[in-house]
PDB file of C-alpha atoms in Angstrom:
ATOM      1  CA  UNK A  13     105.395 -11.496 -51.027  1.00 46.00           C
ATOM      2  CA  UNK A  14     102.697 -15.619 -52.060  1.00 47.00           C
ATOM      3  CA  UNK A  15      98.973 -15.194 -51.285  1.00 50.00           C
ATOM      4  CA  UNK A  16      97.804 -18.407 -50.058  1.00 53.00           C
ATOM      5  CA  UNK A  17      94.616 -17.208 -50.120  1.00 59.00           C
ATOM      6  CA  UNK A  18      92.458 -19.502 -51.569  1.00 57.00           C
ATOM      7  CA  UNK A  19      90.486 -17.925 -55.350  1.00 55.00           C
ATOM      8  CA  UNK A  20      87.705 -16.423 -54.775  1.00 48.00           C
ATOM      9  CA  UNK A  21      84.296 -18.813 -56.514  1.00 48.00           C
ATOM     10  CA  UNK A  22      81.568 -16.669 -57.392  1.00 49.00           C
ATOM     11  CA  UNK A  23      77.938 -17.897 -56.810  1.00 69.00           C
ATOM     12  CA  UNK A  24      75.043 -18.182 -59.599  1.00 91.00           C
ATOM     13  CA  UNK A  25      77.805 -21.199 -61.114  1.00 97.00           C
ATOM     14  CA  UNK A  26      77.987 -24.862 -61.629  1.00 97.00           C
ATOM     15  CA  UNK A  27      80.223 -27.562 -60.716  1.00 97.00           C
ATOM     16  CA  UNK A  28      80.891 -29.054 -64.176  1.00 97.00           C
ATOM     17  CA  UNK A  29      83.571 -31.905 -63.341  1.00 96.00           C
ATOM     18  CA  UNK A  30      85.901 -31.313 -59.576  1.00 94.00           C
ATOM     19  CA  UNK A  31      87.899 -28.365 -62.313  1.00 93.00           C
ATOM     20  CA  UNK A  32      85.527 -27.187 -63.826  1.00 95.00           C
ATOM     21  CA  UNK A  33      82.178 -24.856 -63.834  1.00 96.00           C
ATOM     22  CA  UNK A  34      79.335 -23.095 -66.102  1.00 97.00           C
ATOM     23  CA  UNK A  35      76.926 -19.887 -66.450  1.00 96.00           C
ATOM     24  CA  UNK A  36      73.851 -20.890 -68.229  1.00 97.00           C
ATOM     25  CA  UNK A  37      72.553 -18.480 -70.633  1.00 98.00           C
ATOM     26  CA  UNK A  38      70.157 -16.354 -69.368  1.00 97.00           C
ATOM     27  CA  UNK A  39      67.138 -17.825 -71.035  1.00 98.00           C
ATOM     28  CA  UNK A  40      66.284 -20.597 -73.914  1.00 98.00           C
ATOM     29  CA  UNK A  41      67.325 -20.411 -76.887  1.00 98.00           C
ATOM     30  CA  UNK A  42      65.785 -18.871 -79.822  1.00 98.00           C
ATOM     31  CA  UNK A  43      65.873 -18.549 -83.599  1.00 98.00           C
ATOM     32  CA  UNK A  44      64.459 -16.051 -86.334  1.00 98.00           C
ATOM     33  CA  UNK A  45      64.168 -17.961 -89.619  1.00 98.00           C
ATOM     34  CA  UNK A  46      63.436 -15.841 -91.987  1.00 97.00           C
ATOM     35  CA  UNK A  47      65.505 -13.192 -90.317  1.00 97.00           C
ATOM     36  CA  UNK A  48      68.493 -15.826 -89.925  1.00 97.00           C
ATOM     37  CA  UNK A  49      68.912 -14.136 -85.923  1.00 98.00           C
ATOM     38  CA  UNK A  50      69.521 -16.001 -83.259  1.00 98.00           C
ATOM     39  CA  UNK A  51      68.390 -14.588 -79.337  1.00 98.00           C
ATOM     40  CA  UNK A  52      68.023 -16.280 -75.772  1.00 98.00           C
ATOM     41  CA  UNK A  53      64.690 -15.908 -74.778  1.00 98.00           C
ATOM     42  CA  UNK A  54      64.443 -12.370 -73.309  1.00 97.00           C
ATOM     43  CA  UNK A  55      63.015 -13.456 -69.539  1.00 97.00           C
ATOM     44  CA  UNK A  56      64.243 -17.640 -68.206  1.00 98.00           C
ATOM     45  CA  UNK A  57      59.809 -17.708 -67.785  1.00 98.00           C
ATOM     46  CA  UNK A  58      59.823 -16.791 -71.912  1.00 97.00           C
ATOM     47  CA  UNK A  59      58.793 -19.663 -74.553  1.00 98.00           C
ATOM     48  CA  UNK A  60      57.183 -20.088 -77.876  1.00 98.00           C
ATOM     49  CA  UNK A  61      54.587 -22.691 -77.092  1.00 97.00           C
ATOM     50  CA  UNK A  62      52.103 -23.146 -79.574  1.00 97.00           C
ATOM     51  CA  UNK A  63      53.587 -20.685 -82.752  1.00 98.00           C
ATOM     52  CA  UNK A  64      56.150 -22.973 -82.848  1.00 98.00           C
ATOM     53  CA  UNK A  65      53.486 -25.149 -85.030  1.00 98.00           C
ATOM     54  CA  UNK A  66      54.986 -22.661 -88.095  1.00 98.00           C
ATOM     55  CA  UNK A  67      58.192 -23.430 -88.096  1.00 98.00           C
ATOM     56  CA  UNK A  68      60.062 -23.190 -91.631  1.00 97.00           C
ATOM     57  CA  UNK A  69      62.974 -22.348 -93.488  1.00 97.00           C
ATOM     58  CA  UNK A  70      59.914 -18.478 -94.225  1.00 95.00           C
ATOM     59  CA  UNK A  71      59.136 -17.624 -90.940  1.00 98.00           C
ATOM     60  CA  UNK A  72      59.259 -14.218 -89.847  1.00 98.00           C
ATOM     61  CA  UNK A  73      58.418 -14.924 -85.521  1.00 98.00           C
ATOM     62  CA  UNK A  74      60.789 -17.037 -83.008  1.00 98.00           C
ATOM     63  CA  UNK A  75      61.011 -20.573 -82.724  1.00 98.00           C
ATOM     64  CA  UNK A  76      62.634 -22.262 -79.878  1.00 98.00           C
ATOM     65  CA  UNK A  77      61.737 -26.358 -79.736  1.00 98.00           C
ATOM     66  CA  UNK A  78      64.344 -27.566 -82.630  1.00 98.00           C
ATOM     67  CA  UNK A  79      65.190 -31.292 -83.893  1.00 98.00           C
ATOM     68  CA  UNK A  80      68.848 -32.643 -82.006  1.00 98.00           C
ATOM     69  CA  UNK A  81      71.616 -31.093 -83.089  1.00 97.00           C
ATOM     70  CA  UNK A  82      70.289 -28.374 -85.742  1.00 98.00           C
ATOM     71  CA  UNK A  83      72.632 -25.093 -84.918  1.00 98.00           C
ATOM     72  CA  UNK A  84      73.077 -25.164 -88.897  1.00 97.00           C
ATOM     73  CA  UNK A  85      69.096 -26.038 -89.449  1.00 97.00           C
ATOM     74  CA  UNK A  86      67.296 -25.212 -86.984  1.00 98.00           C
ATOM     75  CA  UNK A  87      63.910 -25.033 -89.219  1.00 98.00           C
ATOM     76  CA  UNK A  88      64.523 -29.125 -89.744  1.00 96.00           C
ATOM     77  CA  UNK A  89      61.329 -31.443 -89.214  1.00 96.00           C
ATOM     78  CA  UNK A  90      61.844 -34.301 -91.024  1.00 95.00           C
ATOM     79  CA  UNK A  91      61.550 -36.981 -89.642  1.00 94.00           C
ATOM     80  CA  UNK A  92      63.799 -39.442 -90.241  1.00 94.00           C
ATOM     81  CA  UNK A  93      66.902 -40.457 -87.759  1.00 91.00           C
ATOM     82  CA  UNK A  94      69.322 -40.416 -90.460  1.00 90.00           C
ATOM     83  CA  UNK A  95      69.387 -36.772 -91.109  1.00 93.00           C
ATOM     84  CA  UNK A  96      70.032 -36.576 -86.804  1.00 94.00           C
ATOM     85  CA  UNK A  97      73.178 -38.246 -86.813  1.00 90.00           C
ATOM     86  CA  UNK A  98      75.978 -35.311 -86.919  1.00 93.00           C
ATOM     87  CA  UNK A  99      75.392 -33.503 -84.095  1.00 96.00           C
ATOM     88  CA  UNK A 100      75.711 -29.426 -84.875  1.00 97.00           C
ATOM     89  CA  UNK A 101      75.638 -27.385 -81.762  1.00 98.00           C
ATOM     90  CA  UNK A 102      73.639 -24.611 -81.925  1.00 98.00           C
ATOM     91  CA  UNK A 103      76.790 -22.406 -80.027  1.00 98.00           C
ATOM     92  CA  UNK A 104      78.489 -22.455 -83.175  1.00 98.00           C
ATOM     93  CA  UNK A 105      76.097 -19.584 -84.438  1.00 98.00           C
ATOM     94  CA  UNK A 106      76.042 -15.897 -83.164  1.00 98.00           C
ATOM     95  CA  UNK A 107      73.637 -15.467 -80.455  1.00 98.00           C
ATOM     96  CA  UNK A 108      72.161 -11.551 -80.075  1.00 97.00           C
ATOM     97  CA  UNK A 109      75.840  -9.634 -79.240  1.00 97.00           C
ATOM     98  CA  UNK A 110      77.867 -12.494 -78.318  1.00 97.00           C
ATOM     99  CA  UNK A 111      80.874 -13.910 -81.110  1.00 97.00           C
ATOM    100  CA  UNK A 112      80.044 -17.723 -81.866  1.00 97.00           C
ATOM    101  CA  UNK A 113      81.488 -20.221 -80.204  1.00 97.00           C
ATOM    102  CA  UNK A 114      80.939 -18.177 -77.364  1.00 97.00           C
ATOM    103  CA  UNK A 115      78.168 -20.290 -75.993  1.00 98.00           C
ATOM    104  CA  UNK A 116      77.762 -24.486 -75.497  1.00 98.00           C
ATOM    105  CA  UNK A 117      75.910 -27.222 -74.701  1.00 98.00           C
ATOM    106  CA  UNK A 118      76.446 -29.889 -71.644  1.00 97.00           C
ATOM    107  CA  UNK A 119      77.890 -32.949 -72.217  1.00 97.00           C
ATOM    108  CA  UNK A 120      75.625 -36.062 -70.590  1.00 97.00           C
ATOM    109  CA  UNK A 121      78.011 -36.742 -68.614  1.00 97.00           C
ATOM    110  CA  UNK A 122      78.591 -32.529 -67.547  1.00 97.00           C
ATOM    111  CA  UNK A 123      74.772 -32.856 -67.145  1.00 98.00           C
ATOM    112  CA  UNK A 124      75.188 -35.630 -64.827  1.00 98.00           C
ATOM    113  CA  UNK A 125      77.382 -34.364 -62.356  1.00 98.00           C
ATOM    114  CA  UNK A 126      75.420 -30.917 -61.899  1.00 98.00           C
ATOM    115  CA  UNK A 127      72.204 -33.386 -61.289  1.00 98.00           C
ATOM    116  CA  UNK A 128      73.877 -36.187 -59.443  1.00 98.00           C
ATOM    117  CA  UNK A 129      77.368 -35.581 -58.261  1.00 98.00           C
ATOM    118  CA  UNK A 130      78.059 -32.153 -57.467  1.00 97.00           C
ATOM    119  CA  UNK A 131      78.445 -31.540 -53.468  1.00 95.00           C
ATOM    120  CA  UNK A 132      74.395 -31.160 -51.922  1.00 96.00           C
ATOM    121  CA  UNK A 133      72.861 -32.009 -55.411  1.00 97.00           C
ATOM    122  CA  UNK A 134      69.904 -33.940 -54.101  1.00 96.00           C
ATOM    123  CA  UNK A 135      69.422 -29.903 -52.747  1.00 97.00           C
ATOM    124  CA  UNK A 136      69.550 -27.751 -55.272  1.00 98.00           C
ATOM    125  CA  UNK A 137      66.360 -28.742 -57.854  1.00 98.00           C
ATOM    126  CA  UNK A 138      62.954 -28.348 -56.540  1.00 98.00           C
ATOM    127  CA  UNK A 139      59.817 -27.541 -59.107  1.00 98.00           C
ATOM    128  CA  UNK A 140      57.482 -24.634 -59.242  1.00 98.00           C
ATOM    129  CA  UNK A 141      54.724 -22.515 -61.623  1.00 98.00           C
ATOM    130  CA  UNK A 142      56.977 -18.853 -61.500  1.00 98.00           C
ATOM    131  CA  UNK A 143      55.116 -15.914 -62.876  1.00 96.00           C
ATOM    132  CA  UNK A 144      51.865 -18.315 -64.404  1.00 96.00           C
ATOM    133  CA  UNK A 145      55.282 -20.774 -65.975  1.00 97.00           C
ATOM    134  CA  UNK A 146      55.890 -24.827 -65.327  1.00 98.00           C
ATOM    135  CA  UNK A 147      58.729 -25.408 -64.663  1.00 98.00           C
ATOM    136  CA  UNK A 148      62.099 -27.439 -63.015  1.00 98.00           C
ATOM    137  CA  UNK A 149      64.729 -25.265 -60.787  1.00 98.00           C
ATOM    138  CA  UNK A 150      68.524 -25.849 -60.477  1.00 98.00           C
ATOM    139  CA  UNK A 151      70.512 -24.059 -58.229  1.00 98.00           C
ATOM    140  CA  UNK A 152      74.173 -23.419 -57.965  1.00 98.00           C
ATOM    141  CA  UNK A 153      77.188 -23.916 -56.051  1.00 97.00           C
ATOM    142  CA  UNK A 154      77.503 -22.878 -51.983  1.00 92.00           C
ATOM    143  CA  UNK A 155      73.190 -21.289 -52.987  1.00 95.00           C
ATOM    144  CA  UNK A 156      72.481 -19.513 -50.130  1.00 95.00           C
ATOM    145  CA  UNK A 157      67.949 -18.515 -49.871  1.00 96.00           C
ATOM    146  CA  UNK A 158      67.741 -15.086 -50.283  1.00 96.00           C
ATOM    147  CA  UNK A 159      66.800 -13.770 -47.121  1.00 94.00           C
ATOM    148  CA  UNK A 160      62.470 -13.580 -46.569  1.00 94.00           C
ATOM    149  CA  UNK A 161      62.107 -16.539 -48.926  1.00 97.00           C
ATOM    150  CA  UNK A 162      60.426 -20.488 -48.691  1.00 96.00           C
ATOM    151  CA  UNK A 163      62.152 -21.870 -50.913  1.00 97.00           C
ATOM    152  CA  UNK A 164      60.691 -25.804 -50.971  1.00 97.00           C
ATOM    153  CA  UNK A 165      63.279 -28.912 -52.162  1.00 98.00           C
ATOM    154  CA  UNK A 166      61.880 -31.568 -54.195  1.00 96.00           C
ATOM    155  CA  UNK A 167      58.873 -32.654 -56.173  1.00 96.00           C
ATOM    156  CA  UNK A 168      55.174 -32.761 -56.101  1.00 92.00           C
ATOM    157  CA  UNK A 169      53.393 -35.878 -56.087  1.00 87.00           C
ATOM    158  CA  UNK A 170      51.547 -35.923 -59.542  1.00 87.00           C
ATOM    159  CA  UNK A 171      53.478 -35.121 -62.799  1.00 83.00           C
ATOM    160  CA  UNK A 172      51.046 -32.052 -63.778  1.00 84.00           C
ATOM    161  CA  UNK A 173      51.318 -30.738 -59.564  1.00 94.00           C
ATOM    162  CA  UNK A 174      53.413 -27.694 -60.273  1.00 97.00           C
ATOM    163  CA  UNK A 175      51.480 -25.046 -59.227  1.00 96.00           C
ATOM    164  CA  UNK A 176      50.125 -28.322 -56.448  1.00 96.00           C
ATOM    165  CA  UNK A 177      54.189 -28.432 -54.695  1.00 97.00           C
ATOM    166  CA  UNK A 178      55.242 -23.753 -54.804  1.00 97.00           C
ATOM    167  CA  UNK A 179      53.804 -21.317 -57.074  1.00 97.00           C
ATOM    168  CA  UNK A 180      56.260 -18.537 -57.291  1.00 98.00           C
ATOM    169  CA  UNK A 181      55.609 -15.341 -58.046  1.00 97.00           C
ATOM    170  CA  UNK A 182      57.119 -11.708 -59.546  1.00 97.00           C
ATOM    171  CA  UNK A 183      58.374 -10.329 -56.881  1.00 97.00           C
ATOM    172  CA  UNK A 184      60.135 -13.521 -54.941  1.00 97.00           C
ATOM    173  CA  UNK A 185      61.154 -14.844 -58.491  1.00 98.00           C
ATOM    174  CA  UNK A 186      63.634 -11.221 -58.894  1.00 97.00           C
ATOM    175  CA  UNK A 187      65.351 -12.493 -55.356  1.00 97.00           C
ATOM    176  CA  UNK A 188      65.502 -16.571 -56.570  1.00 97.00           C
ATOM    177  CA  UNK A 189      66.988 -14.784 -59.759  1.00 97.00           C
ATOM    178  CA  UNK A 190      69.452 -12.275 -57.805  1.00 96.00           C
ATOM    179  CA  UNK A 191      70.335 -14.847 -56.455  1.00 96.00           C
ATOM    180  CA  UNK A 192      71.102 -17.717 -59.636  1.00 97.00           C
ATOM    181  CA  UNK A 193      68.244 -19.404 -60.071  1.00 98.00           C
ATOM    182  CA  UNK A 194      67.662 -21.392 -62.986  1.00 98.00           C
ATOM    183  CA  UNK A 195      64.422 -21.893 -64.841  1.00 98.00           C
ATOM    184  CA  UNK A 196      63.574 -24.025 -67.272  1.00 98.00           C
ATOM    185  CA  UNK A 197      60.039 -23.372 -68.812  1.00 98.00           C
ATOM    186  CA  UNK A 198      58.327 -26.729 -69.077  1.00 98.00           C
ATOM    187  CA  UNK A 199      57.845 -26.196 -73.021  1.00 98.00           C
ATOM    188  CA  UNK A 200      56.495 -29.834 -73.847  1.00 98.00           C
ATOM    189  CA  UNK A 201      58.184 -31.042 -77.067  1.00 98.00           C
ATOM    190  CA  UNK A 202      57.569 -30.621 -81.757  1.00 98.00           C
ATOM    191  CA  UNK A 203      56.623 -33.812 -83.576  1.00 96.00           C
ATOM    192  CA  UNK A 204      56.244 -32.050 -86.368  1.00 95.00           C
ATOM    193  CA  UNK A 205      54.965 -29.671 -86.327  1.00 96.00           C
ATOM    194  CA  UNK A 206      51.995 -30.999 -83.687  1.00 97.00           C
ATOM    195  CA  UNK A 207      53.755 -29.028 -80.096  1.00 98.00           C
ATOM    196  CA  UNK A 208      52.929 -31.665 -77.047  1.00 98.00           C
ATOM    197  CA  UNK A 209      52.807 -31.416 -73.071  1.00 97.00           C
ATOM    198  CA  UNK A 210      52.990 -27.326 -73.013  1.00 97.00           C
ATOM    199  CA  UNK A 211      53.845 -26.911 -69.844  1.00 97.00           C
ATOM    200  CA  UNK A 212      53.659 -30.509 -69.087  1.00 97.00           C
ATOM    201  CA  UNK A 213      57.147 -31.429 -69.309  1.00 97.00           C
ATOM    202  CA  UNK A 214      60.989 -30.408 -69.376  1.00 98.00           C
ATOM    203  CA  UNK A 215      62.620 -31.676 -72.837  1.00 98.00           C
ATOM    204  CA  UNK A 216      66.157 -30.252 -72.619  1.00 98.00           C
ATOM    205  CA  UNK A 217      68.452 -31.039 -75.258  1.00 98.00           C
ATOM    206  CA  UNK A 218      72.272 -32.984 -74.403  1.00 97.00           C
ATOM    207  CA  UNK A 219      74.766 -33.874 -77.247  1.00 92.00           C
ATOM    208  CA  UNK A 220      74.803 -37.692 -76.708  1.00 93.00           C
ATOM    209  CA  UNK A 221      73.703 -39.832 -79.491  1.00 90.00           C
ATOM    210  CA  UNK A 222      72.158 -43.598 -77.238  1.00 88.00           C
ATOM    211  CA  UNK A 223      71.034 -45.517 -79.976  1.00 86.00           C
ATOM    212  CA  UNK A 224      70.166 -45.759 -83.742  1.00 86.00           C
ATOM    213  CA  UNK A 225      66.891 -44.241 -82.909  1.00 90.00           C
ATOM    214  CA  UNK A 226      67.462 -42.510 -79.464  1.00 95.00           C
ATOM    215  CA  UNK A 227      69.447 -38.889 -78.460  1.00 95.00           C
ATOM    216  CA  UNK A 228      69.615 -37.917 -74.712  1.00 97.00           C
ATOM    217  CA  UNK A 229      67.669 -35.143 -72.934  1.00 98.00           C
ATOM    218  CA  UNK A 230      67.525 -33.041 -70.315  1.00 98.00           C
ATOM    219  CA  UNK A 231      63.711 -34.929 -68.646  1.00 98.00           C
ATOM    220  CA  UNK A 232      61.761 -33.157 -66.039  1.00 97.00           C
ATOM    221  CA  UNK A 233      58.077 -33.362 -64.833  1.00 97.00           C
ATOM    222  CA  UNK A 234      56.836 -31.671 -61.138  1.00 97.00           C
ATOM    223  CA  UNK A 235      57.186 -35.445 -60.215  1.00 97.00           C
ATOM    224  CA  UNK A 236      61.161 -36.234 -61.104  1.00 96.00           C
ATOM    225  CA  UNK A 237      64.094 -35.160 -62.527  1.00 97.00           C
ATOM    226  CA  UNK A 238      66.214 -37.633 -64.949  1.00 97.00           C
ATOM    227  CA  UNK A 239      68.514 -37.883 -67.389  1.00 97.00           C
ATOM    228  CA  UNK A 240      66.472 -40.292 -70.290  1.00 97.00           C
ATOM    229  CA  UNK A 241      66.907 -40.778 -74.092  1.00 96.00           C
ATOM    230  CA  UNK A 242      63.747 -39.543 -76.921  1.00 96.00           C
ATOM    231  CA  UNK A 243      64.097 -39.530 -80.998  1.00 96.00           C
ATOM    232  CA  UNK A 244      66.135 -36.999 -82.492  1.00 97.00           C
ATOM    233  CA  UNK A 245      63.371 -35.583 -84.798  1.00 97.00           C
ATOM    234  CA  UNK A 246      61.639 -34.096 -81.769  1.00 97.00           C
ATOM    235  CA  UNK A 247      62.227 -30.701 -81.737  1.00 98.00           C
ATOM    236  CA  UNK A 248      63.103 -30.096 -77.529  1.00 98.00           C
ATOM    237  CA  UNK A 249      64.357 -26.782 -76.044  1.00 98.00           C
ATOM    238  CA  UNK A 250      68.018 -26.014 -75.699  1.00 98.00           C
ATOM    239  CA  UNK A 251      69.906 -23.928 -72.815  1.00 98.00           C
ATOM    240  CA  UNK A 252      73.660 -23.408 -73.787  1.00 98.00           C
ATOM    241  CA  UNK A 253      76.106 -22.619 -71.220  1.00 98.00           C
ATOM    242  CA  UNK A 254      79.427 -20.886 -71.027  1.00 97.00           C
ATOM    243  CA  UNK A 255      82.517 -22.527 -69.593  1.00 92.00           C
ATOM    244  CA  UNK A 256      84.048 -20.585 -66.944  1.00 81.00           C
ATOM    245  CA  UNK A 257      86.943 -20.269 -63.822  1.00 66.00           C
ATOM    246  CA  UNK A 258      86.891 -17.372 -62.143  1.00 52.00           C
ATOM    247  CA  UNK A 259      85.537 -14.208 -62.689  1.00 45.00           C
TER     248      UNK A 259
END
């Protein structure tokens, strides 16, 4: 007998076009140059911060701010546009226990669909301070707020108003994370070896070169979120995805 039921679409996925969905990696991408080792941050709220200023090929700590398309040269700090013309996705590497090419970057159009074109998109994004870390929260398709949780949707009135908008403690975040919420910590960015806007702005790379002097990023403060452009030599955060059909 033919089964006419629609296939089950699980929670925790994000539509990137009318027929494909992705899941986000469990945390921001991190790299240890001395060990030549890639991993995802142990928790979504984790970020390296000012220690990114120690970036060098022989550094034995972790870094998580990378120049545009530096999947094959993650410690590059050149401030020349021409050194970043060729995008090498960070997902080509073995990350943790996952095989190479398990993960990839979102395209500009895919980011646009998540932010603006998927159903109910404007009600699936918010900001706040989560476990002491400022950032933006994306919610999956068909998201249902967990019982007992009061999550404000939207943005604050000022660029630095994350905590003023809402504070989310560890207990509440655990419930939100279980419901599929994705947190992008406000890691700021690196220029050369100087770290700027830590806990102020979220800047995440997109694999799209815009003009002769700029590449694309997902950008957010406590007041707004958008797709914008910046210098390719800036060190930004990286959050990868895996394309899903049905689990």
